[in-house]
CSV table of C-alpha atoms in Angstrom, one decimal:
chain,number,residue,atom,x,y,z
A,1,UNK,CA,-11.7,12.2,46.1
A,2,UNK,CA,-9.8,9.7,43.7
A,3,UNK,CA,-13.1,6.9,44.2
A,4,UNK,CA,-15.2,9.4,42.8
A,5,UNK,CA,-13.6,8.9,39.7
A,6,UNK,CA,-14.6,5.8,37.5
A,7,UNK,CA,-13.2,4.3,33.6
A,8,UNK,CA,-16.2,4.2,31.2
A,9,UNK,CA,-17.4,1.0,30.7
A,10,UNK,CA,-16.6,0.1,27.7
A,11,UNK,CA,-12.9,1.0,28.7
A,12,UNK,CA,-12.7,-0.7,32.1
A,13,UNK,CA,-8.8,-0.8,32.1
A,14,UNK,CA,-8.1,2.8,30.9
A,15,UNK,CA,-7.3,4.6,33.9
A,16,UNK,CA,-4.7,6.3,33.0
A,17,UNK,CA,-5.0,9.4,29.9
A,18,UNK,CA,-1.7,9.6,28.2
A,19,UNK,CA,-0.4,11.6,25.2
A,20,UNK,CA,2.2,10.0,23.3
A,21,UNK,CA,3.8,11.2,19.7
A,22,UNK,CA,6.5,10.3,17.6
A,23,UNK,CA,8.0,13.6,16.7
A,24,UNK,CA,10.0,13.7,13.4
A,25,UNK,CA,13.8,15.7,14.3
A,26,UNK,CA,14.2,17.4,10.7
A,27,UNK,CA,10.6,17.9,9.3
A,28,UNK,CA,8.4,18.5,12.6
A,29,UNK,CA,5.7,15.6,11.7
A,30,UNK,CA,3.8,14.5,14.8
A,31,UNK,CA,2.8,11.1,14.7
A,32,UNK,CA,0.0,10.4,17.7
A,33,UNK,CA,0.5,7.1,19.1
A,34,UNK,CA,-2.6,5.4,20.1
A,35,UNK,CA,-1.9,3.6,23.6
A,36,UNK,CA,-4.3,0.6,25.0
A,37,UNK,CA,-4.8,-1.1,27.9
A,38,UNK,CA,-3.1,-4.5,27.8
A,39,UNK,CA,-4.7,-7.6,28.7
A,40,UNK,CA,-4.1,-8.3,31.9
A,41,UNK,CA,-6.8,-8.8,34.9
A,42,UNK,CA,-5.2,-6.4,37.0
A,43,UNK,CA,-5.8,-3.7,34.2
A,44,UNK,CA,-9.7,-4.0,35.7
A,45,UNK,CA,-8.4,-2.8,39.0
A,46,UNK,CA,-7.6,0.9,40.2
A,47,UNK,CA,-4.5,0.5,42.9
A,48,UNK,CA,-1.8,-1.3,40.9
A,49,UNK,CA,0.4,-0.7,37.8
A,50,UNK,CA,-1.1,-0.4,35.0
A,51,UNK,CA,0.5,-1.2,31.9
A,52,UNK,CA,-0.2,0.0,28.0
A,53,UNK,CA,0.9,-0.5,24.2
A,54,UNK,CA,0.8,1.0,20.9
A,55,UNK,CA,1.9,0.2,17.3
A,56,UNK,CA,3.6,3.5,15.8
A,57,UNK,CA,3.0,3.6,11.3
A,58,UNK,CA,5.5,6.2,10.5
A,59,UNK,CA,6.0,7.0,6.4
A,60,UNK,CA,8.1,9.6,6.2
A,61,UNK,CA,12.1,9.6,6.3
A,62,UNK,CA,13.0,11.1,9.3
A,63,UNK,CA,14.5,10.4,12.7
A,64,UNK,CA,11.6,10.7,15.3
A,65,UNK,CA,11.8,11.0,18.9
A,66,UNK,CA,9.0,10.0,21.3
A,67,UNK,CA,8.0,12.2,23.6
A,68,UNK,CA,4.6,12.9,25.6
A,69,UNK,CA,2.5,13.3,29.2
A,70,UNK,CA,0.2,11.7,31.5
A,71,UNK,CA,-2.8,14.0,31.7
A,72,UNK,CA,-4.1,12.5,34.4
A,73,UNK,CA,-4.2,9.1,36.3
A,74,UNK,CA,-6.6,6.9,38.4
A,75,UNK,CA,-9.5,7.6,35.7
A,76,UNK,CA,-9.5,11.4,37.0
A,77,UNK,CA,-9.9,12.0,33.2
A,78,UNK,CA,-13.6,10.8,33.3
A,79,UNK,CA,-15.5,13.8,34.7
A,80,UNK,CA,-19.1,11.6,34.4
A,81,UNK,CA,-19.9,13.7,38.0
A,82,UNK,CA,-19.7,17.8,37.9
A,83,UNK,CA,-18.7,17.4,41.6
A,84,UNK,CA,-15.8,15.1,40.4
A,85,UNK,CA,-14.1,18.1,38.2
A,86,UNK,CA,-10.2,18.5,39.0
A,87,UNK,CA,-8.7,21.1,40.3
A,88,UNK,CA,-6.3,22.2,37.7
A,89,UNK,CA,-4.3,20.7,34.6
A,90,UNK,CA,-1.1,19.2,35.9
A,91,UNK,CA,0.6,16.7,33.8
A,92,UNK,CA,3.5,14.3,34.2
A,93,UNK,CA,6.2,14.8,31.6
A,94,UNK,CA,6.9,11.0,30.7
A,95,UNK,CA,10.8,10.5,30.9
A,96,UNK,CA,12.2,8.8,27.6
A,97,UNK,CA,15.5,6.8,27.1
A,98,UNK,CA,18.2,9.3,25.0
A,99,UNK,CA,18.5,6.9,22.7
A,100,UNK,CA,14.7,6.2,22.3
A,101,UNK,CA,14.9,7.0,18.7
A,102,UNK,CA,13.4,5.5,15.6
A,103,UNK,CA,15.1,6.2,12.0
A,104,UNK,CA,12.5,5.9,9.0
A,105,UNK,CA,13.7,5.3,5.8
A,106,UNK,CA,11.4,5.9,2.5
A,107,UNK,CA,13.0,4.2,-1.0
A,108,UNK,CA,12.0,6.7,-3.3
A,109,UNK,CA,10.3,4.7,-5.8
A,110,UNK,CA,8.2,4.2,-2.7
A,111,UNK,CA,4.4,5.6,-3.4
A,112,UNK,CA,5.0,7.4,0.4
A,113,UNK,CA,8.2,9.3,-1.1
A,114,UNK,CA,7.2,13.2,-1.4
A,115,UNK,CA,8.3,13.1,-5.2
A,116,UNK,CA,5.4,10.6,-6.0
A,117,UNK,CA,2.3,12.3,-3.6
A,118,UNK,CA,1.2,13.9,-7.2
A,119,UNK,CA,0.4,9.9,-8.7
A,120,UNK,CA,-1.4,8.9,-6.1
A,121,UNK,CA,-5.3,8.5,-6.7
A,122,UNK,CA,-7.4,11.3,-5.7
A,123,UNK,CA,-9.2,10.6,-2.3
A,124,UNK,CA,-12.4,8.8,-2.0
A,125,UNK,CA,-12.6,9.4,1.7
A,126,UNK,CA,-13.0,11.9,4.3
A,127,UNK,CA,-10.8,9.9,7.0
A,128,UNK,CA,-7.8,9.1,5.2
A,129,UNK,CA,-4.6,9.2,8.1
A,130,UNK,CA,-2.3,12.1,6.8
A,131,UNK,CA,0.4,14.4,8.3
A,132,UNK,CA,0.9,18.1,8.4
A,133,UNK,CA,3.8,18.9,6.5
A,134,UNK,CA,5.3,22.1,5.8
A,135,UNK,CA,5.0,23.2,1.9
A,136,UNK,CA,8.4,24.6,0.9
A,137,UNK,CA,9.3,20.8,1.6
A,138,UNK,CA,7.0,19.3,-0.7
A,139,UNK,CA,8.6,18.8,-4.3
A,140,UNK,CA,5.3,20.0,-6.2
A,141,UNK,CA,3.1,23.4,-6.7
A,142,UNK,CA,1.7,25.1,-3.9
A,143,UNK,CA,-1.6,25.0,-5.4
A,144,UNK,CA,-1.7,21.5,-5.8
A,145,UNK,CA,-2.7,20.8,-1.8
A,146,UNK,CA,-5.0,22.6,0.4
A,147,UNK,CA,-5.1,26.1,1.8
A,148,UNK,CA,-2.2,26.3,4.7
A,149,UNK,CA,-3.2,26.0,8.2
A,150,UNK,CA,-1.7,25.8,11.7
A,151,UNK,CA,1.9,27.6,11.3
A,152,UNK,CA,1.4,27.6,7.4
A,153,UNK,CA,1.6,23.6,7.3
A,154,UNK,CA,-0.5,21.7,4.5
A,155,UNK,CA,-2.4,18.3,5.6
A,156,UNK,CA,-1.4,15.6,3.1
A,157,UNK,CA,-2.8,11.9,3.2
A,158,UNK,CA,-0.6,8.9,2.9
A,159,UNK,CA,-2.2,6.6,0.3
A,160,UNK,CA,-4.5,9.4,-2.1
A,161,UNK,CA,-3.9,13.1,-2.5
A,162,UNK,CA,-6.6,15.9,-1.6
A,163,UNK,CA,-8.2,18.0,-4.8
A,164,UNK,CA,-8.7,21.3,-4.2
A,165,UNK,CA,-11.3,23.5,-5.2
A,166,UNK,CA,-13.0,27.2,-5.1
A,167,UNK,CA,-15.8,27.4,-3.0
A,168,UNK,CA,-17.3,28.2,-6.3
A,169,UNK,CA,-16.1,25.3,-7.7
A,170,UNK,CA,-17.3,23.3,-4.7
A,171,UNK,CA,-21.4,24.4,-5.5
A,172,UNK,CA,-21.1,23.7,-9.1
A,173,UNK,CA,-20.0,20.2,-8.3
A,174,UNK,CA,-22.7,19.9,-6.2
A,175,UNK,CA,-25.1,20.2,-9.4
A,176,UNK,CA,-22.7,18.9,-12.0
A,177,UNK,CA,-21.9,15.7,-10.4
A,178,UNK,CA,-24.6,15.4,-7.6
A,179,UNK,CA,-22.8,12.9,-5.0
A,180,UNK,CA,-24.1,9.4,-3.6
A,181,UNK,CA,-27.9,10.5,-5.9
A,182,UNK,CA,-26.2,10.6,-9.7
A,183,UNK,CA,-30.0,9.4,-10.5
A,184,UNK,CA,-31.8,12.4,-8.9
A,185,UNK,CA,-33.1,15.8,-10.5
A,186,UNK,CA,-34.1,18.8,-9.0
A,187,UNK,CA,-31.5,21.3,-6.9
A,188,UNK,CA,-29.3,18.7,-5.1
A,189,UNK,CA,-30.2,19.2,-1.3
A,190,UNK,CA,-28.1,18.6,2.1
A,191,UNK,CA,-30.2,18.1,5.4
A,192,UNK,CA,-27.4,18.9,7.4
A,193,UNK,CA,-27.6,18.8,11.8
A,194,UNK,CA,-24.5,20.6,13.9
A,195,UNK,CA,-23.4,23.0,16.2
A,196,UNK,CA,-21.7,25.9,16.4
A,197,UNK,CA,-19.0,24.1,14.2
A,198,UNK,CA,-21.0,23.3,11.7
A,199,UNK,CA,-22.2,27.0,11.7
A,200,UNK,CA,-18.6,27.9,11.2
A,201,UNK,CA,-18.5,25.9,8.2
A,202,UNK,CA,-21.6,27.0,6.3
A,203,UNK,CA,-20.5,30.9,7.1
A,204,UNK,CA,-17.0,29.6,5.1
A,205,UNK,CA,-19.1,27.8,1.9
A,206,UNK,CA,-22.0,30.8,1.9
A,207,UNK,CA,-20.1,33.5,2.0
A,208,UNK,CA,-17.9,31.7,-0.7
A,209,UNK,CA,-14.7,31.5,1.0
A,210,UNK,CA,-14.4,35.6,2.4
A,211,UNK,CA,-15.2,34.7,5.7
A,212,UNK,CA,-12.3,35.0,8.2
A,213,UNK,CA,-10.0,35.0,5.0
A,214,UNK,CA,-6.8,37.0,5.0
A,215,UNK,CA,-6.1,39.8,7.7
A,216,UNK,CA,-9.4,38.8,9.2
A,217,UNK,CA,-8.4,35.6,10.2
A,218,UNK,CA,-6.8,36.4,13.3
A,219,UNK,CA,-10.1,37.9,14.8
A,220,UNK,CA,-11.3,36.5,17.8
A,221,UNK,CA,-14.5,35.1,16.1
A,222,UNK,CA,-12.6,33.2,13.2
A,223,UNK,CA,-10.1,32.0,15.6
A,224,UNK,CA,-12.6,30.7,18.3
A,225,UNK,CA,-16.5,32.2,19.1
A,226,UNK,CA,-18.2,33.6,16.4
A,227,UNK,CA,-21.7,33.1,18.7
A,228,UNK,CA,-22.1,36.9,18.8
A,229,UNK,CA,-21.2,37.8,15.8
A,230,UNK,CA,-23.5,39.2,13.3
A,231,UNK,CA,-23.7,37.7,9.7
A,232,UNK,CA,-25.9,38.9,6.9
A,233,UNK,CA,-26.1,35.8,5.3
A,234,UNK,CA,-27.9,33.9,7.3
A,235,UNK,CA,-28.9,34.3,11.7
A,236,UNK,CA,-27.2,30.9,12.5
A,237,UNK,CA,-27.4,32.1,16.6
A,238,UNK,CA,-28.8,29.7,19.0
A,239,UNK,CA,-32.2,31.3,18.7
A,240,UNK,CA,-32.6,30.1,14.8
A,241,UNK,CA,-33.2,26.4,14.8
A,242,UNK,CA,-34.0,26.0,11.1
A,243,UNK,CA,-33.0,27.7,8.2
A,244,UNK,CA,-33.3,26.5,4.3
A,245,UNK,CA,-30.0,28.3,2.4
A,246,UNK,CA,-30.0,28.7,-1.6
A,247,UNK,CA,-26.7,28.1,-2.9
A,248,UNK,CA,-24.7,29.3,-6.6
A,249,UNK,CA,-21.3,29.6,-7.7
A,250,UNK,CA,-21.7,33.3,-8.4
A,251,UNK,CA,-23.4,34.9,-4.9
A,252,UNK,CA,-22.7,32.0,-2.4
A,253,UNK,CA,-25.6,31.4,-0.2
A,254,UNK,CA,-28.5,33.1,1.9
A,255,UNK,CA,-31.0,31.7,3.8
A,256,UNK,CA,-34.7,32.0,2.5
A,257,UNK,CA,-36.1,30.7,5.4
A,258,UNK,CA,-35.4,30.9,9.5
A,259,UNK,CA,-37.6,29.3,11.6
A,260,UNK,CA,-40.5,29.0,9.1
A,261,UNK,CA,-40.5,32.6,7.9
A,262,UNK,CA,-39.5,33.8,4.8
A,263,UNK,CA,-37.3,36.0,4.6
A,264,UNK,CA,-37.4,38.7,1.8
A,265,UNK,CA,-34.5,37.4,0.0
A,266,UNK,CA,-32.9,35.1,-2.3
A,267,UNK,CA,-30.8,34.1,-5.2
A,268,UNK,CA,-31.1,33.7,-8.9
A,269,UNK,CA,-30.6,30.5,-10.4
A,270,UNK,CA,-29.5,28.7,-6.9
A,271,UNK,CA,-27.2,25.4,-7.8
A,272,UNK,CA,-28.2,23.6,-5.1
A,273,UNK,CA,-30.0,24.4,-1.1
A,274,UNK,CA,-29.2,23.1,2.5
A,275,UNK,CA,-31.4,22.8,5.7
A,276,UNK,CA,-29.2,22.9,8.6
A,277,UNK,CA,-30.6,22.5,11.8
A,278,UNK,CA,-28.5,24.0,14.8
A,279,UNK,CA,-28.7,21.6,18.1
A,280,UNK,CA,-26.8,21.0,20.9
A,281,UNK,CA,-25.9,17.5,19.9
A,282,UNK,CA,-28.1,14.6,21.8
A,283,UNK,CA,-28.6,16.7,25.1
A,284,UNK,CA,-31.1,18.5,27.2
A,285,UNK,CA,-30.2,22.0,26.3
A,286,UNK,CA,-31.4,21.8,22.9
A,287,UNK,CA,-34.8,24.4,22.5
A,288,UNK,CA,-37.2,21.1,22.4
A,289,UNK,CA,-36.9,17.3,22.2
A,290,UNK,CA,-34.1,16.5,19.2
A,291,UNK,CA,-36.4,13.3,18.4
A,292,UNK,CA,-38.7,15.9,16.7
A,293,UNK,CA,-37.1,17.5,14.1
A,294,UNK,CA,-36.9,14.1,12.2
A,295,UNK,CA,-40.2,13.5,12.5
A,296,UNK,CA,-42.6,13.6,9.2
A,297,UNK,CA,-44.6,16.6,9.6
A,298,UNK,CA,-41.1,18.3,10.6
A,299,UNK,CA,-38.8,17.0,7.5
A,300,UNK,CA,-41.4,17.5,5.4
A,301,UNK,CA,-41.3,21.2,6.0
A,302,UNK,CA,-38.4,21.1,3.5
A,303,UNK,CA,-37.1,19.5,0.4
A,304,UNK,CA,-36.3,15.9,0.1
A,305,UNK,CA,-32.5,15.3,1.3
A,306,UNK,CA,-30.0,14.2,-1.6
A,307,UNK,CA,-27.5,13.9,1.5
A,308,UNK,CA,-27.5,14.0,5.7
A,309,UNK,CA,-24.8,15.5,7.7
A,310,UNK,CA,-24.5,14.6,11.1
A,311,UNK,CA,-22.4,16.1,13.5
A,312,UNK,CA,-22.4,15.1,17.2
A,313,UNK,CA,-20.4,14.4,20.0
A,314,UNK,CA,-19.0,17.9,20.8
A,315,UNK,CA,-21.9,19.1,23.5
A,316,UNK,CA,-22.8,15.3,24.5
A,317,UNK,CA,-19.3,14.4,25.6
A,318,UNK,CA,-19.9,18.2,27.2
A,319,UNK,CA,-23.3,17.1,29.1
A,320,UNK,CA,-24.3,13.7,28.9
A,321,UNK,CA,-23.0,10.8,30.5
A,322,UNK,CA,-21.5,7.9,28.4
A,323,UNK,CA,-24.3,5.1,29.2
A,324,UNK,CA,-27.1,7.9,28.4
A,325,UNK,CA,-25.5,8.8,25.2
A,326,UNK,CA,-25.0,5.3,23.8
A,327,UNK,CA,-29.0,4.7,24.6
A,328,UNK,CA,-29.7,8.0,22.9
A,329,UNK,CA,-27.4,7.2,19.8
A,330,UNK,CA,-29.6,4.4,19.5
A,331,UNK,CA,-32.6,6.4,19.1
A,332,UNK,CA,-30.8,8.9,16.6
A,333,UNK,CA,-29.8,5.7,14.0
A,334,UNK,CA,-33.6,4.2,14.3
A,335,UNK,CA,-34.4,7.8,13.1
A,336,UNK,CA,-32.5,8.0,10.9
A,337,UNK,CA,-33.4,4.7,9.3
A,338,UNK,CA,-37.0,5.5,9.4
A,339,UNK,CA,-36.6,9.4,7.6
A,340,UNK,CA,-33.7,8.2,5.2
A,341,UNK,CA,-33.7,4.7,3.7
A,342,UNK,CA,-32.0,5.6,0.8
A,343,UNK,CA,-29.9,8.6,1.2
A,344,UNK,CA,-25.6,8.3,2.5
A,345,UNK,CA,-24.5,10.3,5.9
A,346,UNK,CA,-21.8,12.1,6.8
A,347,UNK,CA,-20.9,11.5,9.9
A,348,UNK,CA,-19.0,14.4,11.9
A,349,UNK,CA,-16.4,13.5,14.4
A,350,UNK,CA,-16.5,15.4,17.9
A,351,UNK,CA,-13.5,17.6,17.8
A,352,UNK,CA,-10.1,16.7,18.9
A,353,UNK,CA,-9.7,18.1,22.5
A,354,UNK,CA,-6.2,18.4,25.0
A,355,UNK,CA,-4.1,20.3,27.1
A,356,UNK,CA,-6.3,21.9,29.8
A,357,UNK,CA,-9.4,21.1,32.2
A,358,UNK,CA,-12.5,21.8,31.3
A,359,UNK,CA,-14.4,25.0,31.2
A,360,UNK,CA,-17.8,26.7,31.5
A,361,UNK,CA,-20.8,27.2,33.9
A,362,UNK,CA,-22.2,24.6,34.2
A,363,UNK,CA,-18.5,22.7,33.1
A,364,UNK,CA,-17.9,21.4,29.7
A,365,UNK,CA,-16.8,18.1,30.2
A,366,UNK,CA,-14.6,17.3,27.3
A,367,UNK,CA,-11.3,15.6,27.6
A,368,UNK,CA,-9.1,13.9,25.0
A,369,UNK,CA,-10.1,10.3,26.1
A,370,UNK,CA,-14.1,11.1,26.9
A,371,UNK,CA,-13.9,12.8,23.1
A,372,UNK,CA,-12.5,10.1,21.0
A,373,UNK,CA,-14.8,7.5,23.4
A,374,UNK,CA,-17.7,8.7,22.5
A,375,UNK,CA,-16.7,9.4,18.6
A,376,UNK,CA,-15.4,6.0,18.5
A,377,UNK,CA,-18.5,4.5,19.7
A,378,UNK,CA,-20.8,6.5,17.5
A,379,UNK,CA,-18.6,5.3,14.3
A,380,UNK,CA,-19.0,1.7,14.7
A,381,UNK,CA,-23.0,1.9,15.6
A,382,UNK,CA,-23.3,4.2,11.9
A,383,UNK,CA,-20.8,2.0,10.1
A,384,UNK,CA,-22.9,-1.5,11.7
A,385,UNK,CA,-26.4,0.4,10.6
A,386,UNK,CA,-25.6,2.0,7.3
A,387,UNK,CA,-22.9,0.3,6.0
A,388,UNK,CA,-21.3,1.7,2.5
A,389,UNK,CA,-23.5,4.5,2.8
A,390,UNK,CA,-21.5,5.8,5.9
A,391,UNK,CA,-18.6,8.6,5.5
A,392,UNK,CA,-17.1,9.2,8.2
A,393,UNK,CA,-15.8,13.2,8.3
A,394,UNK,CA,-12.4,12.9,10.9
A,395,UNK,CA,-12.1,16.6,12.0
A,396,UNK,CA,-10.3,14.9,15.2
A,397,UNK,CA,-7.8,12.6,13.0
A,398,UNK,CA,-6.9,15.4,11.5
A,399,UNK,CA,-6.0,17.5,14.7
A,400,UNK,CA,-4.7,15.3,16.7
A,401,UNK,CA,-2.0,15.1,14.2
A,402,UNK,CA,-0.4,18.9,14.8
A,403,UNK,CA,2.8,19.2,16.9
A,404,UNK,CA,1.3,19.7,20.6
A,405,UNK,CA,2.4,22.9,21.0
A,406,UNK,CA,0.1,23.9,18.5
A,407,UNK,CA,-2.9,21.6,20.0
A,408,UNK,CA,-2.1,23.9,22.8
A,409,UNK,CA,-2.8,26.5,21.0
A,410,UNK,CA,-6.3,25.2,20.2
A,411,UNK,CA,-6.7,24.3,23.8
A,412,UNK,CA,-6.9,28.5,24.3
A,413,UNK,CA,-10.6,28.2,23.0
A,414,UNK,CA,-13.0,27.2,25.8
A,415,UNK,CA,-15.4,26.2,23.7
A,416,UNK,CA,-13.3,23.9,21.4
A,417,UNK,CA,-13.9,24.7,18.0
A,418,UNK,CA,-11.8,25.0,14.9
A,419,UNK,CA,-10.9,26.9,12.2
A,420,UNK,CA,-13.7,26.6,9.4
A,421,UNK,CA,-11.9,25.3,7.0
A,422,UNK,CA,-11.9,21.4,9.0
């Protein structure tokens, strides 16, 4: 059974999936340490020891202790084959020295002290490495971060500090500022392609934040599946491919069109419009080819884009091999050339994914290494074809970054999504 299982090629010496953080004793943050293969020739070969190494960037004062697992071993983490699924999640505990420990100290006219988070520039980025940190530690106003997530924590960065807005505030920017197309007029317009995650997120920014908010956030939909849910905004369910939404600061959003019928509705004085189109990433189970819906009698359907979103990864790490992917990543970015010379892409990272097998008829085959594999090899092609107009959104940085037993917690969706607000 162990031959059956094979390292993606272009990881030949990863055969073994290991999760290792630095955990910080008085303040919980959980740095992920990112192991690799060394280089040795004997990493290239399954029976014999196999060594790895990481570099650990802690900047916060705190003592951390390492701790972490081996998921699994001999490439078993690779499930290219459905027949080659594991049985069940069993992983090592690795045993640590006592005194494995590592003391950080932060001077505190240091720009990484807590008490100087508020001067730091505003980001410019969307994957700037960052901790969750919980607020009644930080030495500043509450509303000066993000809305608390996962156990009431706050993601900071480490070199810039986040801005936060209304989803109000959010649309009006949209049309004030109009980002990466200053130059254009017209309502500013997102072409924006994604799953059931990207679904999630356009419920959040229609519905102008009251989705899932308050009590409701502990339903089952806002937590995990929202695929049966009904939502008067707009269809969004796997049987609406394409739908144009109309945006304002006052009433949110509402699709005007699904599927090329419009619908009897709309909004006054709309700020700005996006047409998502749902897919199931670059795989076979979308409803017809994916090539086509960037094709010129397609696009043209709708307004000229101001911005592309692009989130993949999630159902092709599911479904498609590693080799097949990379060839049809290639077809996606000479698309994408072709339908938008000018405009800058967002790039959507598959989500971060540990802590059980995989699920689902026919099985999903996500894992933590397979996922940031296949993200990793999708950022480099989009930052080698579209340079500074590339921004890369890290929903799996971000993750990856709780205290495991919350990424557990996670782990309890089978169909790996995240709270809206990533």
């Amino acid at each position: 059974m162990v031959e059956l299982f094979q390292t993606i090629p272009s990881e030949p010496g990863l055969w073994d999936s290991i999760t290792l953080d630095a955990v910080g004793q008085s303040s919980g943050i959980s740095i992920p340490v990112q192991l690799q293969p060394v280089a040795h020739a004997n990493m290239a070969r399954r029976n014999t020891v196999h060594v790895y190494e990481g570099e650990l960037q802690a900047y916060d004062a705190d003592v951390f202790a390492i701790s972490g697992v081996v998921e699994y071993r001999d490439a078993a983490w690779n499930y290219e084959q459905p027949a080659s699924l594991p049985d069940e999640y069993r992983p090592e505990r690795i045993s640590v020295l006592r005194d494995a420990q590592i003391r950080v100290s932060v001077p505190r006219a240091s720009s990484f002290h807590p008490e100087n988070h508020m001067r730091l520039p505003v980001c410019q980025r969307t994957d700037e490495p960052g901790r969750w940190v919980q607020p009644a530690t930080l030495p500043f106003a509450a509303e000066a971060h993000g809305q608390p997530l996962y156990g009431g924590k706050v993601w900071l960065p480490y070199r810039c500090r986040l801005r936060s807005y209304t989803y109000s505030a959010f649309l009006q920017c949209l049309d004030d500022y109009r980002p990466f197309s200053p130059e254009t007029t017209g309502k500013y317009t997102v072409h924006w392609f994604g799953d059931t995650n990207s679904r999630r997120a356009l419920k959040k920014i229609t519905s102008l934040g009251q989705w899932c908010s308050g009590i409701m956030a502990s339903r089952p939909q806002c937590l995990c599946d929202d695929s049966g849910e009904a939502f008067p905004r707009f269809t969004g369910q796997n049987t609406v491919r394409d739908t144009l939404l109309e945006l304002n600061d006052e009433d949110g959003g509402w699709s005007v069109r699904e599927n090329g019928m419009v619908k009897n509705r709309g909004i006054q004085n709309s700020l700005a419009q996006v047409y998502y189109h749902r897919w199931e990433g670059l795989t076979q189970y979308n409803s017809g080819r994916w090539q086509d819906v960037f094709k010129p009698s397609a696009l043209g359907l709708y307004p000229q884009a101001n911005l592309v979103v692009i989130s993949i990864g999630n159902m092709d790490v599911s479904f498609t091999q590693f080799l097949e992917y990379t060839r049809q990543l290639n077809e996606l970015v000479v698309l994408l050339q072709s339908a938008y010379d000018e405009q800058h892409i967002v790039l959507r990272m598959p989500q971060y994914f540990c802590c059980r097998a995989p699920s689902g008829n026919p099985p999903r085959r996500m894992q933590k290494d397979r996922n940031r594999l296949y993200g990793d090899y999708a950022r480099r092609l989009f930052e080698l074809h579209f340079g500074s107009r590339l921004h890369v959104w890290d929903v799996s940085g971000i993750a990856e970054t709780l205290p495991l037993e919350q990424r557990r917690d996670v782990a309890g969706c089978a169909v790996n999504t995240v709270p809206s607000e990533i």
